[in-house]
Amino acid sequence: MSAEYKVQGDIAVITLNNPPVNGLGYDTRKGITEALAQANADAKVKAVVLTGAGKAFSGGADIKEFGSPKALAEPNLLSVILAIEKSTKPVVAAVHSVAMGGGLELALGCHYRVGAPGCKVALPEVKLGLIPGAGGTQRLPRVLGVEAALNMIVSGEPVPAEMLAQLPGQKLFDKMAASAESLMDEAFALAREKAEVRPLPLVRELPCKHPKGDAYFQFARNMVGGQSRNFPAPLKCVDAVEAATKKKFDDGLAYEREIFINLMWTPECRALRHIFAAERAASKIPDVPEDTPKREIKSVAVIGAGTMGGGITMNFLNAGIPVKMLEMKQEALDRGIATIRKNYEAQVGKGKLKQDKYEQRMGLLSTTLSYDDIRDADLVIEAVFEEMGVKEKVFKELDRVMKPGAILASNTSTLDVNKIASFTKRPQDVVGLHFFSPANVMKLLEVVRGEKTAKDVLATVMAMAKTIKKTAVVSGVCDGFIGNRMIEQYSRQAGFLLEEGCTPEQVDKAVEKFGFAMGPFRMGDLAGNDIGWAIRKRRYVEKPGMKYSKTADLLCELGRYGQKTGAGWYDYKPGKRDAIPSQLVVDMIEKHRKDLGITPRKISDEEIVQRLVYALVNEAAHILEEGIASRASDIDMVYLTGYGFPIHRGGPMQYADTVGLFNVVQSMQRFARNPLDDAQFWQPAPLLARLVAEGKSFNQVG
Ligand SMILES: NC(=O)c1ccc[n+]([C@@H]2O[C@H](COP(=O)([O-])OP(=O)(O)OC[C@H]3O[C@@H](n4cnc5c(N)ncnc54)[C@H](O)[C@@H]3O)[C@@H](O)[C@H]2O)c1
């Protein structure tokens, strides 16, 4: 039973007990109603106190039940709340730690509420693309006032109970306890004090109005609408709260329910729920149990103080972990430190970082030119030039000096981590940690698992990723790992689109309208077009049969590497990042088409987006089948956190599932018939073809 029942004198205590956060799963809900019935039937009991065991009053819906019929089975949360309202004896909620979502709605159904200091409350449903579905939008405005309640519901953010208890006229908390320890005693005292008071107060009977009425809701819609592009739920929160001010309580409740159910099936809500589950899944490695022992990481060394080394270092300093940076020359160290200082100073300037914190962080940083100085580091991350010969030298040195058990990581973006591991006599301690640029900002961390990487090394770096606030996704060893291997196909398609008739601007606009933070050409200009050029030159040798558009090479031959050279696919004014369409580039593309004898055609935005996104999807299907990624949702996390894929679409795999894999493959077959495209690439990956034949989706793999 996930709700315990006890009688202490004349008070019954119902304690939710469903670790870790007393989620309101089926057993808990049933437990509450049964305990309540017992209390009502017991003549000795005068009042009831409802609370939660452990570290929460209640975190809300039980995520283990998400999507299962149990989530909606009777008694559902609405019925539980109704049973509390109908109790003939007063029910006092003793709220501590957190009351989130359904947990707060449950407390709002009680007759009285006592809050513990330090407790936080929230209605976070909007973060999953929903609105509260068990009366939250109808009851919260009645106890907090319309504006405070709407702010909480639209933001979904937790708010300290003490802050809310100070709002004038608030009725959320009848009392704030003096301390967390005295909460139960004070709840008991209130229960005894109110034992005989009738009628029992119900939140549903409180008035609900905003003095400015329609004008306020119009203002709220403008504000919320502007901030919630692509997501329907926030505006629906406004509708539901407005209904609380206009409809009878039960009608408002029915209206809230209707919105809740309609939102549940929108692609945006499905995308957000998918991401919620994907984030949790990504931290688990199928054959590395959660209780795998971890190594301690108390100090870090970073080899190379360039673009990546500096950013990587900042992550650890921010987390309070000391870092020693190693370089070949003092000047390189000085440059690296100056860049770190500049980054922190910019944060201090913007008021995002306090001066003393900045100094504290810099105090954790030291430098050296000698490997002997880093031998005691628990983790060393190499971020030197992307050349196997250089990596070999560094890893041989690391193998020589590092203490036994130290984790040796490489930030390589393209090189074979197994080969790098083979330079040492301890390949089990070697792992890829592929950070993204700027490494102190980007959330994504691809953890590259070598053939011999030990399980405790993986468990350790996954935990470390959480400490430095990264989203870690495990990738097997292959060229480009998950993210860059897919982006290569996307970039190839972008190139073909130019040859067939698009301008860079048209492609970027279509992709940005779809929701990407940046189209492929603006992205190229930001990252540096020379990086892709270097990779293509390698490909021309390694894979001579592979088809590429030469437009990007022509651009690079003009020295147009992007923002860093003041010109790329676009023109840039000195010191500015605004992309200005370039006539020179348009002429260059046209001339190239003429040279190839191609008559340009008009290409729709739909085709542009499909070709770019399905190129990601088809390559991802190969990656999944080869076991480079463990699950489709890991690939989505890579794209959402590292490549600006639109959140409301849930990632490329979730998007393909939403479109329907059958439809995706139909489009691929059409693209394969285009003589200017790459027919071979558009052959659906075997996994994709199999899923279509079985009528399945990526979500059902693994
Ligand atoms: N720049 C990116 O966007 C990016 C993203 C992910 C991964 N990476 C990878 O990170 C690594 C570093 O890239 P970067 O962009 O920071 O390069 P960078 O040229 O900015 O920095 C490399 C630094 O390494 C130093 N170095 C070179 N050889 C060394 C040695 N033997 N010992 C000590 N220091 C040495 C250099 O002096 C230089 O400061 C590469 O493997 C690259 O593929 C880069």
CSV table of C-alpha atoms in Angstrom, one decimal, residues 174-538:
chain,number,residue,atom,x,y,z
A,174,ASP,CA,-3.9,28.6,6.7
A,175,LYS,CA,-0.7,28.6,8.6
A,176,MET,CA,3.0,28.4,8.1
A,177,ALA,CA,4.7,26.1,10.7
A,178,ALA,CA,7.5,27.5,12.7
A,179,SER,CA,9.9,24.8,11.4
A,180,ALA,CA,9.9,21.6,9.4
A,181,GLU,CA,10.2,19.7,12.6
A,182,SER,CA,7.1,21.2,14.2
A,183,LEU,CA,5.0,20.8,11.0
A,184,MET,CA,3.1,17.7,12.2
A,185,ASP,CA,2.4,19.1,15.7
A,186,GLU,CA,1.1,22.3,14.2
A,187,ALA,CA,-1.1,20.4,11.7
A,188,PHE,CA,-2.4,18.3,14.6
A,189,ALA,CA,-3.2,21.4,16.6
A,190,LEU,CA,-5.0,23.0,13.6
A,191,ALA,CA,-6.9,19.7,13.1
A,192,ARG,CA,-8.1,19.7,16.7
A,193,GLU,CA,-9.0,23.3,16.7
A,194,LYS,CA,-11.1,22.9,13.6
A,195,ALA,CA,-12.5,19.4,14.5
A,196,GLU,CA,-16.0,20.8,15.3
A,197,VAL,CA,-16.1,23.7,12.9
A,198,ARG,CA,-18.9,23.3,10.3
A,199,PRO,CA,-19.5,23.8,7.4
A,200,LEU,CA,-16.1,22.6,6.3
A,201,PRO,CA,-14.4,25.2,4.1
A,202,LEU,CA,-13.9,24.3,0.5
A,203,VAL,CA,-11.6,26.1,-2.0
A,204,ARG,CA,-14.2,25.6,-4.7
A,205,GLU,CA,-16.6,27.9,-2.8
A,206,LEU,CA,-14.2,30.8,-2.7
A,207,PRO,CA,-14.9,33.7,-5.1
A,208,CYS,CA,-12.7,34.1,-8.1
A,209,LYS,CA,-12.5,37.4,-10.0
A,210,HIS,CA,-10.0,39.8,-11.5
A,211,PRO,CA,-10.9,43.5,-11.0
A,212,LYS,CA,-10.0,44.3,-14.6
A,213,GLY,CA,-11.7,41.3,-16.0
A,214,ASP,CA,-11.5,41.0,-19.8
A,215,ALA,CA,-8.8,43.6,-20.1
A,216,TYR,CA,-6.5,41.7,-17.9
A,217,PHE,CA,-7.0,38.4,-19.8
A,218,GLN,CA,-6.4,40.2,-23.1
A,219,PHE,CA,-3.1,41.6,-21.7
A,220,ALA,CA,-2.2,38.1,-20.4
A,221,ARG,CA,-2.9,36.5,-23.8
A,222,ASN,CA,-0.7,39.1,-25.5
A,223,MET,CA,2.2,38.4,-23.1
A,224,VAL,CA,1.9,34.7,-23.0
A,225,GLY,CA,1.2,34.3,-26.8
A,226,GLY,CA,4.4,36.3,-27.6
A,227,GLN,CA,6.5,34.1,-25.4
A,228,SER,CA,5.1,30.7,-26.2
A,229,ARG,CA,5.5,30.5,-30.0
A,230,ASN,CA,5.1,26.9,-31.2
A,231,PHE,CA,3.5,25.7,-27.9
A,232,PRO,CA,-0.3,25.7,-27.4
A,233,ALA,CA,-0.4,24.9,-23.7
A,234,PRO,CA,0.5,28.3,-22.2
A,235,LEU,CA,-2.3,30.1,-23.9
A,236,LYS,CA,-4.7,27.3,-22.8
A,237,CYS,CA,-3.6,28.0,-19.2
A,238,VAL,CA,-5.0,31.6,-19.7
A,239,ASP,CA,-8.2,30.2,-21.1
A,240,ALA,CA,-8.6,27.8,-18.1
A,241,VAL,CA,-7.9,30.5,-15.5
A,242,GLU,CA,-10.3,32.9,-17.2
A,243,ALA,CA,-12.9,30.2,-17.0
A,244,ALA,CA,-12.4,30.0,-13.3
A,245,THR,CA,-13.4,33.7,-13.1
A,246,LYS,CA,-16.4,33.2,-15.4
A,247,LYS,CA,-17.9,29.8,-15.0
A,248,LYS,CA,-19.4,27.9,-12.1
A,249,PHE,CA,-16.8,25.8,-10.4
A,250,ASP,CA,-17.9,22.4,-11.8
A,251,ASP,CA,-18.2,23.8,-15.3
A,252,GLY,CA,-14.8,25.3,-15.0
A,253,LEU,CA,-13.5,21.9,-13.8
A,254,ALA,CA,-15.0,20.2,-16.9
A,255,TYR,CA,-13.6,22.9,-19.1
A,256,GLU,CA,-10.1,22.4,-17.6
A,257,ARG,CA,-10.4,18.6,-18.2
A,258,GLU,CA,-11.5,19.1,-21.8
A,259,ILE,CA,-8.5,21.3,-22.5
A,260,PHE,CA,-6.2,18.8,-20.7
A,261,ILE,CA,-7.4,15.9,-22.7
A,262,ASN,CA,-7.2,17.8,-26.0
A,263,LEU,CA,-3.6,18.9,-25.3
A,264,MET,CA,-2.5,15.4,-24.4
A,265,TRP,CA,-2.7,14.4,-28.0
A,266,THR,CA,-1.0,17.4,-29.6
A,267,PRO,CA,2.3,16.8,-31.3
A,268,GLU,CA,3.9,19.4,-29.0
A,269,CYS,CA,2.7,17.7,-25.8
A,270,ARG,CA,3.9,14.4,-27.1
A,271,ALA,CA,7.2,15.9,-28.0
A,272,LEU,CA,7.7,17.4,-24.5
A,273,ARG,CA,6.7,14.2,-22.8
A,274,HIS,CA,9.0,12.3,-25.1
A,275,ILE,CA,11.9,14.6,-24.2
A,276,PHE,CA,11.1,14.2,-20.5
A,277,ALA,CA,11.4,10.5,-20.8
A,278,ALA,CA,14.3,10.7,-23.3
A,279,GLU,CA,16.4,12.8,-20.8
A,280,ARG,CA,16.0,10.2,-18.1
A,281,ALA,CA,16.6,7.3,-20.5
A,282,ALA,CA,19.8,8.8,-21.9
A,283,SER,CA,21.5,8.7,-18.5
A,284,LYS,CA,21.0,4.9,-18.4
A,285,ILE,CA,23.4,2.5,-20.3
A,286,PRO,CA,21.7,-0.8,-20.9
A,287,ASP,CA,24.6,-3.0,-19.8
A,288,VAL,CA,25.9,-0.7,-17.1
A,289,PRO,CA,23.8,-1.2,-14.0
A,290,GLU,CA,22.9,1.8,-11.9
A,291,ASP,CA,24.8,0.5,-8.9
A,292,THR,CA,28.1,0.2,-10.8
A,293,PRO,CA,30.8,1.6,-8.5
A,294,LYS,CA,32.1,5.0,-9.6
A,295,ARG,CA,35.6,6.4,-9.5
A,296,GLU,CA,36.1,9.6,-7.6
A,297,ILE,CA,36.7,12.8,-9.6
A,298,LYS,CA,38.1,15.5,-7.4
A,299,SER,CA,40.6,17.0,-9.7
A,300,VAL,CA,40.8,17.4,-13.5
A,301,ALA,CA,43.6,18.1,-16.0
A,302,VAL,CA,43.0,19.5,-19.5
A,303,ILE,CA,45.6,19.1,-22.2
A,304,GLY,CA,45.4,22.0,-24.7
A,305,ALA,CA,44.2,25.5,-23.8
A,306,GLY,CA,42.6,26.3,-27.1
A,307,THR,CA,39.0,26.9,-28.0
A,308,MET,CA,37.7,23.6,-26.6
A,309,GLY,CA,40.2,23.2,-23.7
A,310,GLY,CA,39.3,26.6,-22.3
A,311,GLY,CA,35.5,25.9,-22.5
A,312,ILE,CA,35.9,22.4,-21.0
A,313,THR,CA,37.9,23.8,-18.2
A,314,MET,CA,35.2,26.4,-17.3
A,315,ASN,CA,32.6,23.6,-16.8
A,316,PHE,CA,34.7,22.1,-14.0
A,317,LEU,CA,35.6,25.4,-12.4
A,318,ASN,CA,31.9,26.3,-12.4
A,319,ALA,CA,31.2,23.0,-10.5
A,320,GLY,CA,33.9,23.7,-7.9
A,321,ILE,CA,36.4,21.1,-9.3
A,322,PRO,CA,40.0,22.2,-9.6
A,323,VAL,CA,41.6,22.1,-13.1
A,324,LYS,CA,45.2,22.1,-14.2
A,325,MET,CA,45.7,23.1,-17.9
A,326,LEU,CA,48.7,21.8,-19.7
A,327,GLU,CA,50.2,23.3,-22.9
A,328,MET,CA,53.3,23.1,-25.0
A,329,LYS,CA,54.2,26.8,-24.5
A,330,GLN,CA,53.6,29.4,-21.9
A,331,GLU,CA,52.1,31.8,-24.5
A,332,ALA,CA,49.4,29.3,-25.2
A,333,LEU,CA,48.5,29.0,-21.5
A,334,ASP,CA,48.4,32.7,-21.2
A,335,ARG,CA,46.1,33.0,-24.1
A,336,GLY,CA,43.9,30.2,-22.7
A,337,ILE,CA,43.6,31.9,-19.3
A,338,ALA,CA,42.9,35.3,-20.9
A,339,THR,CA,40.0,33.8,-22.8
A,340,ILE,CA,38.6,32.2,-19.7
A,341,ARG,CA,38.9,35.5,-17.8
A,342,LYS,CA,37.2,37.4,-20.6
A,343,ASN,CA,34.3,34.9,-20.6
A,344,TYR,CA,33.8,35.2,-16.8
A,345,GLU,CA,34.3,39.0,-16.9
A,346,ALA,CA,31.5,39.2,-19.5
A,347,GLN,CA,29.2,37.3,-17.1
A,348,VAL,CA,30.2,39.5,-14.2
A,349,GLY,CA,29.5,42.5,-16.4
A,350,LYS,CA,26.0,41.3,-17.2
A,351,GLY,CA,25.3,40.6,-13.5
A,352,LYS,CA,25.1,36.9,-14.1
A,353,LEU,CA,28.2,36.1,-11.9
A,354,LYS,CA,29.2,37.6,-8.7
A,355,GLN,CA,32.8,39.0,-8.4
A,356,ASP,CA,33.6,36.7,-5.5
A,357,LYS,CA,32.3,33.6,-7.3
A,358,TYR,CA,34.5,34.6,-10.3
A,359,GLU,CA,37.6,34.9,-8.1
A,360,GLN,CA,36.7,31.6,-6.4
A,361,ARG,CA,36.5,29.9,-9.8
A,362,MET,CA,39.8,31.4,-11.1
A,363,GLY,CA,41.3,30.3,-7.8
A,364,LEU,CA,40.6,26.7,-8.8
A,365,LEU,CA,42.6,27.0,-12.0
A,366,SER,CA,46.3,26.3,-12.4
A,367,THR,CA,48.6,25.7,-15.3
A,368,THR,CA,51.7,23.7,-16.2
A,369,LEU,CA,54.0,22.8,-19.1
A,370,SER,CA,55.0,19.5,-17.5
A,371,TYR,CA,53.1,16.2,-17.6
A,372,ASP,CA,54.6,15.3,-14.2
A,373,ASP,CA,52.5,18.0,-12.6
A,374,ILE,CA,49.2,16.4,-13.6
A,375,ARG,CA,49.9,12.8,-12.6
A,376,ASP,CA,47.5,12.9,-9.6
A,377,ALA,CA,44.5,14.2,-11.6
A,378,ASP,CA,41.5,11.8,-11.4
A,379,LEU,CA,40.4,12.7,-14.9
A,380,VAL,CA,42.4,14.1,-17.8
A,381,ILE,CA,40.7,15.5,-20.9
A,382,GLU,CA,42.8,15.9,-24.1
A,383,ALA,CA,41.8,18.8,-26.4
A,384,VAL,CA,44.8,19.2,-28.7
A,385,PHE,CA,45.0,19.4,-32.5
A,386,GLU,CA,42.8,17.0,-34.4
A,387,GLU,CA,45.7,14.8,-35.7
A,388,MET,CA,46.2,11.2,-34.8
A,389,GLY,CA,50.0,11.8,-34.5
A,390,VAL,CA,49.5,14.5,-31.9
A,391,LYS,CA,47.0,12.4,-30.0
A,392,GLU,CA,49.4,9.5,-30.1
A,393,LYS,CA,52.1,11.6,-28.4
A,394,VAL,CA,49.8,12.9,-25.8
A,395,PHE,CA,48.3,9.6,-24.9
A,396,LYS,CA,51.6,7.9,-24.6
A,397,GLU,CA,52.7,10.6,-22.2
A,398,LEU,CA,49.5,10.3,-20.2
A,399,ASP,CA,50.0,6.5,-20.0
A,400,ARG,CA,53.5,7.1,-18.7
A,401,VAL,CA,52.6,9.6,-16.0
A,402,MET,CA,49.0,9.3,-14.9
A,403,LYS,CA,48.3,7.5,-11.6
A,404,PRO,CA,46.6,4.1,-11.9
A,405,GLY,CA,42.8,4.4,-12.2
A,406,ALA,CA,42.9,7.9,-13.7
A,407,ILE,CA,40.4,8.3,-16.5
A,408,LEU,CA,42.0,9.3,-19.8
A,409,ALA,CA,39.5,11.1,-22.1
A,410,SER,CA,39.8,12.6,-25.6
A,411,ASN,CA,37.6,15.4,-27.0
A,412,THR,CA,38.3,14.3,-30.6
A,413,SER,CA,35.4,15.0,-32.9
A,414,THR,CA,36.3,12.6,-35.7
A,415,LEU,CA,39.2,10.3,-34.8
A,416,ASP,CA,38.9,6.6,-33.8
A,417,VAL,CA,38.8,6.4,-30.0
A,418,ASN,CA,39.8,2.7,-30.1
A,419,LYS,CA,43.0,3.7,-31.9
A,420,ILE,CA,43.6,6.4,-29.4
A,421,ALA,CA,43.1,3.9,-26.5
A,422,SER,CA,45.5,1.5,-28.2
A,423,PHE,CA,48.4,4.1,-27.6
A,424,THR,CA,48.1,3.2,-23.9
A,425,LYS,CA,48.5,0.1,-21.9
A,426,ARG,CA,45.2,0.8,-20.2
A,427,PRO,CA,42.6,1.1,-22.9
A,428,GLN,CA,39.9,0.3,-20.3
A,429,ASP,CA,40.5,3.7,-18.8
A,430,VAL,CA,40.1,5.6,-22.1
A,431,VAL,CA,36.8,7.2,-23.2
A,432,GLY,CA,35.8,9.9,-25.6
A,433,LEU,CA,34.2,13.0,-24.1
A,434,HIS,CA,33.0,15.0,-27.1
A,435,PHE,CA,32.1,18.5,-26.0
A,436,PHE,CA,30.4,20.9,-28.3
A,437,SER,CA,31.5,24.5,-29.0
A,438,PRO,CA,31.2,26.7,-27.0
A,439,ALA,CA,32.0,24.0,-24.5
A,440,ASN,CA,31.0,26.1,-21.5
A,441,VAL,CA,27.6,26.8,-23.0
A,442,MET,CA,26.4,23.8,-25.0
A,443,LYS,CA,24.5,21.2,-23.1
A,444,LEU,CA,25.4,18.2,-25.1
A,445,LEU,CA,28.2,15.8,-24.2
A,446,GLU,CA,28.7,12.7,-26.4
A,447,VAL,CA,30.3,10.1,-24.3
A,448,VAL,CA,32.2,7.9,-26.7
A,449,ARG,CA,32.4,4.3,-25.6
A,450,GLY,CA,35.5,2.5,-26.9
A,451,GLU,CA,35.6,-1.3,-27.4
A,452,LYS,CA,37.5,-1.7,-24.2
A,453,THR,CA,36.1,1.2,-22.1
A,454,ALA,CA,35.4,-0.1,-18.6
A,455,LYS,CA,31.9,0.0,-17.2
A,456,ASP,CA,32.9,1.9,-14.1
A,457,VAL,CA,34.6,4.5,-16.3
A,458,LEU,CA,31.3,5.0,-18.2
A,459,ALA,CA,29.3,5.1,-15.0
A,460,THR,CA,31.7,7.7,-13.6
A,461,VAL,CA,31.7,10.0,-16.6
A,462,MET,CA,27.9,9.8,-16.9
A,463,ALA,CA,27.6,10.9,-13.2
A,464,MET,CA,30.3,13.6,-13.8
A,465,ALA,CA,28.2,14.9,-16.8
A,466,LYS,CA,25.4,15.6,-14.3
A,467,THR,CA,27.8,17.4,-12.0
A,468,ILE,CA,28.8,19.8,-14.7
A,469,LYS,CA,25.2,20.1,-15.9
A,470,LYS,CA,25.6,18.4,-19.3
A,471,THR,CA,23.2,16.1,-21.1
A,472,ALA,CA,25.3,13.1,-21.7
A,473,VAL,CA,24.5,10.6,-24.5
A,474,VAL,CA,26.5,7.5,-25.1
A,475,SER,CA,27.8,6.9,-28.7
A,476,GLY,CA,29.7,4.0,-30.0
A,477,VAL,CA,32.9,4.6,-32.1
A,478,CYS,CA,32.3,5.6,-35.7
A,479,ASP,CA,33.3,8.5,-37.9
A,480,GLY,CA,31.5,11.6,-36.5
A,481,PHE,CA,29.8,9.7,-33.7
A,482,ILE,CA,26.1,10.3,-33.6
A,483,GLY,CA,25.7,14.0,-34.2
A,484,ASN,CA,28.3,14.8,-36.8
A,485,ARG,CA,27.8,11.6,-38.7
A,486,MET,CA,24.2,12.6,-39.2
A,487,ILE,CA,24.9,16.3,-39.9
A,488,GLU,CA,27.2,15.3,-42.8
A,489,GLN,CA,24.2,13.9,-44.7
A,490,TYR,CA,22.1,17.0,-43.9
A,491,SER,CA,24.9,19.2,-45.2
A,492,ARG,CA,25.2,17.1,-48.3
A,493,GLN,CA,21.5,17.6,-49.0
A,494,ALA,CA,21.9,21.4,-48.4
A,495,GLY,CA,24.5,21.4,-51.1
A,496,PHE,CA,22.4,19.5,-53.6
A,497,LEU,CA,19.5,22.0,-53.0
A,498,LEU,CA,21.8,24.9,-54.0
A,499,GLU,CA,22.7,23.1,-57.2
A,500,GLU,CA,19.1,22.3,-58.0
A,501,GLY,CA,17.8,25.9,-57.6
A,502,CYS,CA,17.8,27.2,-54.1
A,503,THR,CA,19.7,30.1,-52.6
A,504,PRO,CA,21.3,29.7,-49.2
A,505,GLU,CA,18.8,32.2,-47.8
A,506,GLN,CA,15.9,30.2,-49.0
A,507,VAL,CA,17.1,27.0,-47.5
A,508,ASP,CA,17.9,28.7,-44.2
A,509,LYS,CA,14.6,30.4,-44.0
A,510,ALA,CA,12.6,27.2,-44.7
A,511,VAL,CA,14.6,25.3,-42.0
A,512,GLU,CA,14.3,28.2,-39.5
A,513,LYS,CA,10.5,28.3,-40.1
A,514,PHE,CA,10.4,24.6,-39.3
A,515,GLY,CA,11.9,25.7,-36.0
A,516,PHE,CA,15.7,25.1,-36.2
A,517,ALA,CA,17.6,27.7,-34.3
A,518,MET,CA,19.7,28.2,-37.5
A,519,GLY,CA,19.7,27.0,-41.1
A,520,PRO,CA,22.6,25.0,-42.5
A,521,PHE,CA,24.3,27.9,-44.2
A,522,ARG,CA,24.1,30.4,-41.3
A,523,MET,CA,25.4,27.5,-39.1
A,524,GLY,CA,28.3,26.9,-41.5
A,525,ASP,CA,29.2,30.6,-41.4
A,526,LEU,CA,29.2,30.5,-37.6
A,527,ALA,CA,31.2,27.3,-37.2
A,528,GLY,CA,33.6,28.0,-40.0
A,529,ASN,CA,33.1,26.6,-43.5
A,530,ASP,CA,36.8,25.5,-43.6
A,531,ILE,CA,36.0,22.7,-41.1
A,532,GLY,CA,33.5,21.0,-43.5
A,533,TRP,CA,36.0,21.6,-46.3
A,534,ALA,CA,38.7,19.7,-44.5
A,535,ILE,CA,36.4,16.8,-43.8
A,536,ARG,CA,35.2,16.7,-47.5
A,537,LYS,CA,38.8,16.7,-48.7
A,538,ARG,CA,39.4,13.6,-46.6
